[in-house]
Coordinates of C-alpha atoms in Angstrom, one line a residue:
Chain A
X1 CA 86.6 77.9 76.5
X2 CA 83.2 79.7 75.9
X3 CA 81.3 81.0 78.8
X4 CA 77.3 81.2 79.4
X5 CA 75.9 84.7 77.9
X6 CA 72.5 84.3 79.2
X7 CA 70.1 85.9 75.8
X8 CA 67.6 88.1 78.4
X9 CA 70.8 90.8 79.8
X10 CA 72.7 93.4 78.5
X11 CA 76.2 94.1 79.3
X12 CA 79.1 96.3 79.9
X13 CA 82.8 95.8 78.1
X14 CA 84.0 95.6 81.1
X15 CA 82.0 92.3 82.5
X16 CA 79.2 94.1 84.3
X17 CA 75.8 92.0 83.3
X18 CA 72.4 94.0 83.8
X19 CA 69.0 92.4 83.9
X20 CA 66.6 94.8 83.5
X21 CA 62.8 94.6 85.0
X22 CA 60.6 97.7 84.5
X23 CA 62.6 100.3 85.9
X24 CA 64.6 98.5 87.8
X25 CA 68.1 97.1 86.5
X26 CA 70.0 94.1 88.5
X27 CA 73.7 94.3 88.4
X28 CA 76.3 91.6 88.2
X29 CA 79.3 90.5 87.1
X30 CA 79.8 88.2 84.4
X31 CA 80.9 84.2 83.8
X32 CA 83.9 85.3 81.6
X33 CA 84.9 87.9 84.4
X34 CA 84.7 85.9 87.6
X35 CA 86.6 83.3 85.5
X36 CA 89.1 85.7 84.9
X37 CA 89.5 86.9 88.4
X38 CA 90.0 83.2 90.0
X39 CA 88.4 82.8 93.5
X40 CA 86.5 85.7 94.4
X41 CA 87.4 86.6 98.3
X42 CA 85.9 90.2 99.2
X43 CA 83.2 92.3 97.8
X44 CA 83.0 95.5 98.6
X45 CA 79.4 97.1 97.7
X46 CA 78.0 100.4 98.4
X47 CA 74.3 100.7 100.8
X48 CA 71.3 100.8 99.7
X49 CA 70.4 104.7 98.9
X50 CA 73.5 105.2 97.0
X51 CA 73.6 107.1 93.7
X52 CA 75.1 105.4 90.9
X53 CA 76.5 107.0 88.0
X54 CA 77.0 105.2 84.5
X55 CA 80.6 104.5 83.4
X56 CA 81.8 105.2 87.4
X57 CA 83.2 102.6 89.8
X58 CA 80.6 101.4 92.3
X59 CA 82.6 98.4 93.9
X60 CA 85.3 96.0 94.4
X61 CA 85.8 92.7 93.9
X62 CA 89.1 91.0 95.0
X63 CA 89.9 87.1 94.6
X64 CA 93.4 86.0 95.9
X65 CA 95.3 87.1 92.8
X66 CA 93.8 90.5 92.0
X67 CA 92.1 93.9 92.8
X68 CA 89.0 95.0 90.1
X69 CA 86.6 97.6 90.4
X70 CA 83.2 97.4 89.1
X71 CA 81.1 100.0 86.9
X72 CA 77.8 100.8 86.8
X73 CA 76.2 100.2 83.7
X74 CA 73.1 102.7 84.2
X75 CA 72.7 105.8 86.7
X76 CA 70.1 105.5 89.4
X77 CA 69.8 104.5 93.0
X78 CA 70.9 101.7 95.0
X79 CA 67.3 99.7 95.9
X80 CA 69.0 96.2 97.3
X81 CA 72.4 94.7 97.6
X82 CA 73.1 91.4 98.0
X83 CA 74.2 90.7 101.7
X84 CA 74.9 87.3 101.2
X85 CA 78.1 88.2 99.6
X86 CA 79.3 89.7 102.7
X87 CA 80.2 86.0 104.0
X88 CA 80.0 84.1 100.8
X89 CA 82.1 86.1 98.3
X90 CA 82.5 82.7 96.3
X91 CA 78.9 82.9 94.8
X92 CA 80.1 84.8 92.1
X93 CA 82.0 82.2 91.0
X94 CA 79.5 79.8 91.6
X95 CA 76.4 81.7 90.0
X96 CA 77.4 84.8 88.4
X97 CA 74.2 85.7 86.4
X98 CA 72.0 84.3 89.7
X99 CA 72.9 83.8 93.8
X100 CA 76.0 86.3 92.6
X101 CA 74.3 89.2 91.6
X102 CA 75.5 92.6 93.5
X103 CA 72.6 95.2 93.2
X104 CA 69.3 96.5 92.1
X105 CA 69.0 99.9 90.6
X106 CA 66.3 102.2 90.5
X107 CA 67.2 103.6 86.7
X108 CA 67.2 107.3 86.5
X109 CA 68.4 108.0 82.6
X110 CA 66.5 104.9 80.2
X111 CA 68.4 105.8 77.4
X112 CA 71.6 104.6 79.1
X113 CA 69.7 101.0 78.8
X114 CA 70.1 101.2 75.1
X115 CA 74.2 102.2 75.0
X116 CA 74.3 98.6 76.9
X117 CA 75.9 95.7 74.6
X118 CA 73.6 92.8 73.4
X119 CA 74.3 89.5 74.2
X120 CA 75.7 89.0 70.8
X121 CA 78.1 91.9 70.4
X122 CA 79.4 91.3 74.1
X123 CA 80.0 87.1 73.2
X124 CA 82.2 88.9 70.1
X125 CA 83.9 90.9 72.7
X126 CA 85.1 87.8 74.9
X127 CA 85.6 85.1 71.7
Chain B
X1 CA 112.2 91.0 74.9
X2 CA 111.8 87.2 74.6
X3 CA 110.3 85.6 78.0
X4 CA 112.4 82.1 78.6
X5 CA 109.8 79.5 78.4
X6 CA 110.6 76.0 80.9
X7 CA 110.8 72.8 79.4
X8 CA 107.4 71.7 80.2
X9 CA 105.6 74.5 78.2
X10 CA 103.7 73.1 75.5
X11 CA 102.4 70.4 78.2
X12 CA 101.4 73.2 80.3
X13 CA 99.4 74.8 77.5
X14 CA 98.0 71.8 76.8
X15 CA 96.3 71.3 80.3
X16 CA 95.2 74.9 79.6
X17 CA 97.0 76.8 82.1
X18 CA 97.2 80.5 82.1
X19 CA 100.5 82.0 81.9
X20 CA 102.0 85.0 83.5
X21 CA 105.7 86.9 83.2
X22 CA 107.7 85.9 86.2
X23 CA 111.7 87.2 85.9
X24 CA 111.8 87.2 82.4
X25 CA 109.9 83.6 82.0
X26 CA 106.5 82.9 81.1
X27 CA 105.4 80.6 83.7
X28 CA 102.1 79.0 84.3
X29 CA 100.2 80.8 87.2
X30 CA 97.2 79.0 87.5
X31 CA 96.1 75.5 86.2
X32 CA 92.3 74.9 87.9
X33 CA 92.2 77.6 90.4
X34 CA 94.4 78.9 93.4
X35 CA 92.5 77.7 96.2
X36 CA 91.9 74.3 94.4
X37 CA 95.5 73.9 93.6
X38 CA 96.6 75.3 97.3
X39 CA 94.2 72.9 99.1
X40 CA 95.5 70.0 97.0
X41 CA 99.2 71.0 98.5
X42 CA 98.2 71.2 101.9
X43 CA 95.7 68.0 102.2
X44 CA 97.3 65.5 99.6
X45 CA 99.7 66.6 96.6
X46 CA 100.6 69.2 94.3
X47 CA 103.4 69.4 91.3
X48 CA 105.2 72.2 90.1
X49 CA 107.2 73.3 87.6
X50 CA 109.7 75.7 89.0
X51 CA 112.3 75.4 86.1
X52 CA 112.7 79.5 86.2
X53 CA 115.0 79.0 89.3
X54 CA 118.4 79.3 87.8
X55 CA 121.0 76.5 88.5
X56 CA 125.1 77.1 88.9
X57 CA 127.4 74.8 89.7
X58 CA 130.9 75.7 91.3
X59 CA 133.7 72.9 90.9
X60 CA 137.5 72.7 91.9
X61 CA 139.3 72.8 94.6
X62 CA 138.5 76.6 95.6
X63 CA 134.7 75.7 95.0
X64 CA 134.2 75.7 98.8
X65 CA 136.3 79.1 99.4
X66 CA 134.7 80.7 96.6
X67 CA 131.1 80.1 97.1
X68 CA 131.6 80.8 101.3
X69 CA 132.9 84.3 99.8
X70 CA 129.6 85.3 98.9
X71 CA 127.0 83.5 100.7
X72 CA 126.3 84.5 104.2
X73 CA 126.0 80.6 105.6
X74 CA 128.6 78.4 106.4
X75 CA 129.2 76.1 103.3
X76 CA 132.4 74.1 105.3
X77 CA 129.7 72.2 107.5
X78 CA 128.2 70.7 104.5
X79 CA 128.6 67.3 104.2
X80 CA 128.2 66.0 100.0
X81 CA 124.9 65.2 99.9
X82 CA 123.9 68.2 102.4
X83 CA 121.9 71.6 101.1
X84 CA 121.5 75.0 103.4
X85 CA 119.9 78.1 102.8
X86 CA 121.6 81.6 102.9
X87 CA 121.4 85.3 101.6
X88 CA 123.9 86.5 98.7
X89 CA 124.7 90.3 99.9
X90 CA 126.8 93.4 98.9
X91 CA 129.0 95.2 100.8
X92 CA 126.6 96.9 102.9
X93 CA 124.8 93.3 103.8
X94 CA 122.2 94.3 101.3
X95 CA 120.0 90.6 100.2
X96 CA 120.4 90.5 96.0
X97 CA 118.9 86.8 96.2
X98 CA 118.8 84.6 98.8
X99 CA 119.7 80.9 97.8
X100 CA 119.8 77.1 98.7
X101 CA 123.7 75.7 98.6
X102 CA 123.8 72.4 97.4
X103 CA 126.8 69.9 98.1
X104 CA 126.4 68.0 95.3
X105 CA 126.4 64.0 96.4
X106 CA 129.1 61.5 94.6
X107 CA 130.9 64.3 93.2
X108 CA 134.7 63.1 92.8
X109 CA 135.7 66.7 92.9
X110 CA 134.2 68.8 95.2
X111 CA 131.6 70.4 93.4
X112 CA 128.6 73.0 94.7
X113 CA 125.1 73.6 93.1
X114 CA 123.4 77.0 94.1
X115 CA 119.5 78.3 92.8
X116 CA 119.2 81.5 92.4
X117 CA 116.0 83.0 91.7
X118 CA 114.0 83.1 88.3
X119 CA 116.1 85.7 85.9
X120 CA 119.2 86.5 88.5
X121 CA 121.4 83.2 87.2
X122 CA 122.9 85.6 84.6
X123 CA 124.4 88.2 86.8
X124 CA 124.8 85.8 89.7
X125 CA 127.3 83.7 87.7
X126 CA 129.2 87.0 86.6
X127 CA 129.1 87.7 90.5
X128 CA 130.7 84.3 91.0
X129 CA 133.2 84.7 88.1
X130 CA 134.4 88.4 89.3
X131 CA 135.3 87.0 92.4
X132 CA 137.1 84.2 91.6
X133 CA 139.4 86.0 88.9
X134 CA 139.5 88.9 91.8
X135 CA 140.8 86.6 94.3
X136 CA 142.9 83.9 91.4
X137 CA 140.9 81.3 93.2
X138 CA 141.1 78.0 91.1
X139 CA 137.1 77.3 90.8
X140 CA 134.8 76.2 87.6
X141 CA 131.6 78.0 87.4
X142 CA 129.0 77.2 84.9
X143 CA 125.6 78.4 84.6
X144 CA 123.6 75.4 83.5
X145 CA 119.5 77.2 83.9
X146 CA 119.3 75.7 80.8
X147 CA 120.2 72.8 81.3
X148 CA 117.6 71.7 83.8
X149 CA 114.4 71.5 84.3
X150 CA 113.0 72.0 87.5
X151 CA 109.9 69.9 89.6
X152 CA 108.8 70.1 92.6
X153 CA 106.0 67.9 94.3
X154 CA 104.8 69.3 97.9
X155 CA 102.5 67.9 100.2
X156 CA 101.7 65.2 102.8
X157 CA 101.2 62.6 100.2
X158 CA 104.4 63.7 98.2
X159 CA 106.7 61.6 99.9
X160 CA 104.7 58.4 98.8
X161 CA 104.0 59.5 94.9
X162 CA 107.8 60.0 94.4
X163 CA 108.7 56.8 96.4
X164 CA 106.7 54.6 93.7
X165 CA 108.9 56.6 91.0
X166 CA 112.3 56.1 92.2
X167 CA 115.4 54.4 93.3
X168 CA 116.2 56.3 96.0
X169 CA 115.6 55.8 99.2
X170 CA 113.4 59.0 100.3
X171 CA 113.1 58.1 104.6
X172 CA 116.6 57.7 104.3
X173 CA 116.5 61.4 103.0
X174 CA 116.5 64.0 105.3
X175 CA 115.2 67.7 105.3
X176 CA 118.1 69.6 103.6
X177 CA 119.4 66.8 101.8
X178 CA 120.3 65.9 98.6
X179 CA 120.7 62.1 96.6
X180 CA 121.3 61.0 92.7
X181 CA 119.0 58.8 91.6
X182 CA 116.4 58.3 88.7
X183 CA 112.9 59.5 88.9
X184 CA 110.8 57.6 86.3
X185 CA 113.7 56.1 84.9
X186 CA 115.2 59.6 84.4
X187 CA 118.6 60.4 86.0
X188 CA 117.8 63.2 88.7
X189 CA 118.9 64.9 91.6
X190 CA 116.6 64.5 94.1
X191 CA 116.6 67.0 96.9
X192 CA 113.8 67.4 100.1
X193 CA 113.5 70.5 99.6
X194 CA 110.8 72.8 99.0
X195 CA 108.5 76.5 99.5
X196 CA 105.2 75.7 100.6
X197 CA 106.3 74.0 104.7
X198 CA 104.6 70.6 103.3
X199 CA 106.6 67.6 103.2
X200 CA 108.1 67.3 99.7
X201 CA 111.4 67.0 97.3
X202 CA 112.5 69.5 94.6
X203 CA 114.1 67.7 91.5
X204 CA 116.1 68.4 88.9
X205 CA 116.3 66.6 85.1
X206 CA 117.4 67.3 82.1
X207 CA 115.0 69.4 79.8
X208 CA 114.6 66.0 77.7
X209 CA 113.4 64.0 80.7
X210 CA 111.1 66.6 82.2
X211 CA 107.9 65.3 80.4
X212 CA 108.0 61.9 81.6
X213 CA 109.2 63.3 85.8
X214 CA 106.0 65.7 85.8
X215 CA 103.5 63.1 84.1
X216 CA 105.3 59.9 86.1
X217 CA 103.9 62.6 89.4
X218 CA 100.2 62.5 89.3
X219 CA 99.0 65.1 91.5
X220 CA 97.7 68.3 91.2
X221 CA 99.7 70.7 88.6
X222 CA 99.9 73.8 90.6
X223 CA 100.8 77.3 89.2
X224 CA 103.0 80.2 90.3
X225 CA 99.4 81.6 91.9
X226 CA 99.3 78.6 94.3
X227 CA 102.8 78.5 95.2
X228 CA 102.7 82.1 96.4
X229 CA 100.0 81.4 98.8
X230 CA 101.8 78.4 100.2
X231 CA 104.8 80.2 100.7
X232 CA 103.3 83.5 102.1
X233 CA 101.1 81.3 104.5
X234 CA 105.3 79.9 106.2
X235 CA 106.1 83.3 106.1
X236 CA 108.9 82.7 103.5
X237 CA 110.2 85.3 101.2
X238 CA 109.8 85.8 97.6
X239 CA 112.7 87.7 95.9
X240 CA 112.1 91.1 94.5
X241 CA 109.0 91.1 96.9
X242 CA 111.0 91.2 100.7
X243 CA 114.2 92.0 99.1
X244 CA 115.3 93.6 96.5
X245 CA 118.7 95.5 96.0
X246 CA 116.8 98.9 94.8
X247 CA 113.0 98.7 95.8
X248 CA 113.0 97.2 99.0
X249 CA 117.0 96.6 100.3
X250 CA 116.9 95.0 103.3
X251 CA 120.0 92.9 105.3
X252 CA 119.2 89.3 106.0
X253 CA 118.0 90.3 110.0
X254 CA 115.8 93.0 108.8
X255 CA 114.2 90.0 106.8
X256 CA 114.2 87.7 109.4
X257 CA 116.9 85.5 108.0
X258 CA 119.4 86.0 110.6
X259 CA 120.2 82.8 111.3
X260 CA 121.4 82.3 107.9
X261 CA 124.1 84.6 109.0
X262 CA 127.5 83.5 109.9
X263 CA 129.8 86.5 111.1
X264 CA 132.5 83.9 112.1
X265 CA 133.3 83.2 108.4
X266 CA 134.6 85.3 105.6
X267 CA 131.8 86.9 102.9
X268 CA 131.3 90.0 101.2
X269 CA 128.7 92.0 103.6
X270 CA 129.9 90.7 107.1
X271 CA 131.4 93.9 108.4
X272 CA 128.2 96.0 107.0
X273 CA 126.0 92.9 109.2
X274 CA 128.3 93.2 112.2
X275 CA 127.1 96.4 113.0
X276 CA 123.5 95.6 112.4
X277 CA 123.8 92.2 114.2
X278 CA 125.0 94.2 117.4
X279 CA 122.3 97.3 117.2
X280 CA 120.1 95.1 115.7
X281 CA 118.0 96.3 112.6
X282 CA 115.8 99.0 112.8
X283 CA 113.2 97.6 110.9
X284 CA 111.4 94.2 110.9
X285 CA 109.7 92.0 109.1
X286 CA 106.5 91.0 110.5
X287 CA 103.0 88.9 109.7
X288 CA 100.3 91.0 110.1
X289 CA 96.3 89.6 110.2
X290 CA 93.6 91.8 109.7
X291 CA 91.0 91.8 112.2
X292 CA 88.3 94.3 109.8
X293 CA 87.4 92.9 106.4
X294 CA 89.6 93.5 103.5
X295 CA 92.8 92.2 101.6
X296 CA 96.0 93.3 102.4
X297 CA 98.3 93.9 99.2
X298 CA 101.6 94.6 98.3
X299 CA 102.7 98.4 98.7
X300 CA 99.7 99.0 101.3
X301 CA 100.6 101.6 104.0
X302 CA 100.8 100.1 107.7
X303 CA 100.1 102.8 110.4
X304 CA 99.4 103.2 114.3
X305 CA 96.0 103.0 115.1
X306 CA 96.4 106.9 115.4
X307 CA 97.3 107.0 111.5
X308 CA 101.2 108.1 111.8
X309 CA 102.7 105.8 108.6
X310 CA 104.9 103.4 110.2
X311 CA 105.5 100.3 106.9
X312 CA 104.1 98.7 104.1
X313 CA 102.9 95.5 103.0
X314 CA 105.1 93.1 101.2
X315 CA 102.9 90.2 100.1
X316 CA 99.2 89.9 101.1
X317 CA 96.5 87.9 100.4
X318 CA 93.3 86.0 101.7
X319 CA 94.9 83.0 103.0
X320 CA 93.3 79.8 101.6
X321 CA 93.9 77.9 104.6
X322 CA 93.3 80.0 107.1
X323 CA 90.7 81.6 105.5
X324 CA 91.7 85.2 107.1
X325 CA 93.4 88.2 105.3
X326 CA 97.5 87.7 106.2
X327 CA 100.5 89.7 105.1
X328 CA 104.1 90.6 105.2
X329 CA 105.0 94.0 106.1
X330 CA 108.5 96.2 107.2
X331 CA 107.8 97.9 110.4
X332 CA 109.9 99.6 112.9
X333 CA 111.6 97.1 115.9
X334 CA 109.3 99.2 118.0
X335 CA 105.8 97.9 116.1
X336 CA 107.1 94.7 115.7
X337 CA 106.4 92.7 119.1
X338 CA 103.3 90.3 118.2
X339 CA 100.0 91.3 118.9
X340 CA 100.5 95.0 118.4
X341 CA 97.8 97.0 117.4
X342 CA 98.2 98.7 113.9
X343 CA 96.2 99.6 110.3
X344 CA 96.6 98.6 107.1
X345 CA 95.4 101.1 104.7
X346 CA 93.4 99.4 102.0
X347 CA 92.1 102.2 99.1
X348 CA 92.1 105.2 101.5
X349 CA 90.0 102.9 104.5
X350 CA 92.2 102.1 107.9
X351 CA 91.6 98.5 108.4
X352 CA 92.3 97.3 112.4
X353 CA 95.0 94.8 112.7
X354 CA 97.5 93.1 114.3
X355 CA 101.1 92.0 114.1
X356 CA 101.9 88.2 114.9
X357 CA 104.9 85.9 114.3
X358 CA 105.2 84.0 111.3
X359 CA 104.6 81.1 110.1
X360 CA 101.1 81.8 110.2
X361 CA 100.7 78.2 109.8
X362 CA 101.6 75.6 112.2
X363 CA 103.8 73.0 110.1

């Protein structure tokens, strides 16, 4: 099966997707992961003003089989979560890379941007 | 080691199933996904391939005497053609499996199939053998895992998929019962039977005939993932995750099973469950919902609302049906009257909930 790698992110090796606008980074996770996971249940987030620190776990996502943790790909703060996945956990199953996104990040370090993968060396990663 | 693969692999990796390790056998855990396969089971149909259960069969005329030495039901009430289910315990009433007895139906001697669970058949047999050369009881016993294949089809429209499939007549069937017959032209044992509280029938073939019983059932393939949903939803237990002789040894009351009990017969453990049956068991089995958000998993702490430890979680998950976070958990007798107030500790956070009686679905 090969799964959308959208050309305009950068990613993590462990299925965190970032979209980066100015100096602000969106933060997901990614088509291969959610597949992975199965039906997403429970996301657990952190509020807005939190400090995020590249490589660290920020979250949780749970679907009925498993327990994952999410990383942040880039330090900064916490700008917006996405309270719609409060009650509808299933939109990152739905729409990873769009409805399912987790958080905006005000970026603190924009040389951590550049340690991201591309879009072709994470596809090589999932093939 | 080398994982036992079922019959029914190669079609399974066809339809692009993921697999996972499951007492020693690599099993297919998830075809399309849980809730899909789960929903399917509870609204129309699902199929599965449970050919990891093990199969022994007990013949001769101690078959009876034998297999009532070490199962904790009564096997003397069963008619051929009648199934029951019961613990297998040590001496101290500890569970090693639990089981369905099977009374096999046109049997001209008296013969007895029992199931253990996926990757005990080996050492259950041995248990069976032991005793019978212990006791110079006159008794065959063969472990024939390999010799099956194993299919089950659950849900309310089960009973009319397999109807169009075979000879047998299924309303003349009963819950608990068992018939020969052929399933797609396939000589089976047809049992209505099953692990997920939906109507349905468990059936065994021959490895050779397995192909053409699962493709002659079209339904939903359902994986391991989906079946322990289904079951954890009744309440029912999964070996190794309730019981098990080492990591979680519990006596068939402390796991809710007494009524599978029979102190009036004759079976290794009854003396040990005596005593317990008359105290009654200090700990319980319980269903616990959680009224916070959150996912309750196996090996999660249970406390008071005040935070003294009191259990742990068995099996949890976000139930499909329900759509609410359920679980099993051992709690003292004390905690275990429902609609107690307790916590379930999910990574570090005390998550309010309560204890209720099981099923948590009404079937």
């Amino acid at each position: 099966m090969s799964f959308d790698v959208p050309d305009d992110l950068r990613y993590l090796e462990s299925h965190e997707w970032v979209r980066v606008a100015g100096d602000t980074a969106e933060v997901g996770i990614t088509a291969f992961a959610q597949d992975e996971l199965g039906d997403v249940v429970f996301v657990e987030l952190p509020e807005e003003g939190a400090e995020l620190t590249a490589g660290e776990d920020f979250g949780v996502v749970e679907s009925i089989k498993a327990v994952s943790d999410v990383y942040a790909p880039v330090s900064g703060t916490v700008t917006a979560v996405n309270d719609r996945l409060r009650d509808e956990p299933e939109l990152l199953n739905e729409d990873p890379f769009g409805d399912g996104w987790m958080l905006k990040v005000a970026v603190t370090e924009e040389s951590e941007i550049d340690d991201l993968l591309s879009p072709d060396a994470y596809r090589g990663q999932i093939e | 080691m080398t994982l036992r693969a079922p019959p029914l692999s190669a079609v399974h990796q066809r339809a692009d199933a993921s697999f996972t390790d499951f007492g020693g056998w690599e099993m297919p855990v998830e075809f399309e996904s849980i809730r899909t396969e789960h929903e399917a089971v509870r609204s129309e149909a699902g199929k599965f391939d449970v050919s990891h259960m093990g199969q022994i069969t007990v013949a001769g005329p101690d078959a009876a005497t034998l297999t009532q030495r070490l199962t904790t039901n009564d096997v003397t009430v069963l008619d051929p053609g009648e199934a029951q289910y019961g613990a297998i315990t040590d001496e101290d009433g500890i569970m090693l499996d639990d089981t369905v007895v099977y009374r096999l139906p046109d049997s001209a001697t008296d013969e007895f199939l029992f199931i253990p669970n996926a990757g005990h058949d080996g050492e259950m047999t041995e248990r069976w053998l032991s005793e019978r050369d212990e006791r110079g009881l006159d008794a065959t016993v063969t472990n024939r895992t390999e010799e099956y294949a194993m299919i089950a089809v659950q849900g309310p429209d089960a009973p009319d998929l397999l109807a169009a499939q075979t000879d047998v007549s299924l309303a003349g069937l009963s819950r608990f019962e068992v018939a020969n017959g052929s399933v797609a032209g396939v000589d089976s044992l047809i049992a209505r039977t099953g692990y997920t509280g939906e109507p349905g029938f468990e059936i065994l073939c021959p490895p050779d005939g397995a192909e053409t019983v699962w493709g002659a059932l079209e339904c939903q393939p359902c994986g391991l993932g989906a079946r322990d949903t289904l079951r954890l939803e009744m309440g029912f237990l999964l070996s190794g995750q309730e019981f098990h002789p080492v990591d979680e040894p519990r006596t068939p009351y402390e796991a809710g099973i007494g009524w599978t009990v029979k102190l009036d017969t004759e079976f290794v453990g009854r003396d040990a469950l005596e005593g317990v049956a008359a105290d009654g068991p200090e700990e319980k089995l319980i269903g616990i919902e959680l009224i916070d958000r959150g996912v309750p998993r196996h090996g999660y702490d249970v406390t008071t609302p005040d935070g003294e430890p009191i259990g742990h979680i068995t099996s949890g998950t976000m139930s499909p049906t329900l759509e609410a976070p359920i679980a099993l958990a051992y709690v003292p007798a004390a905690y275990a009257e429902p609609g107690t107030s307790v916590r379930v500790v999910v990574r570090g956070e005390p998550k309010k909930a309560r204890t209720r009686s099981t099923p948590f679905l009404d079937r």
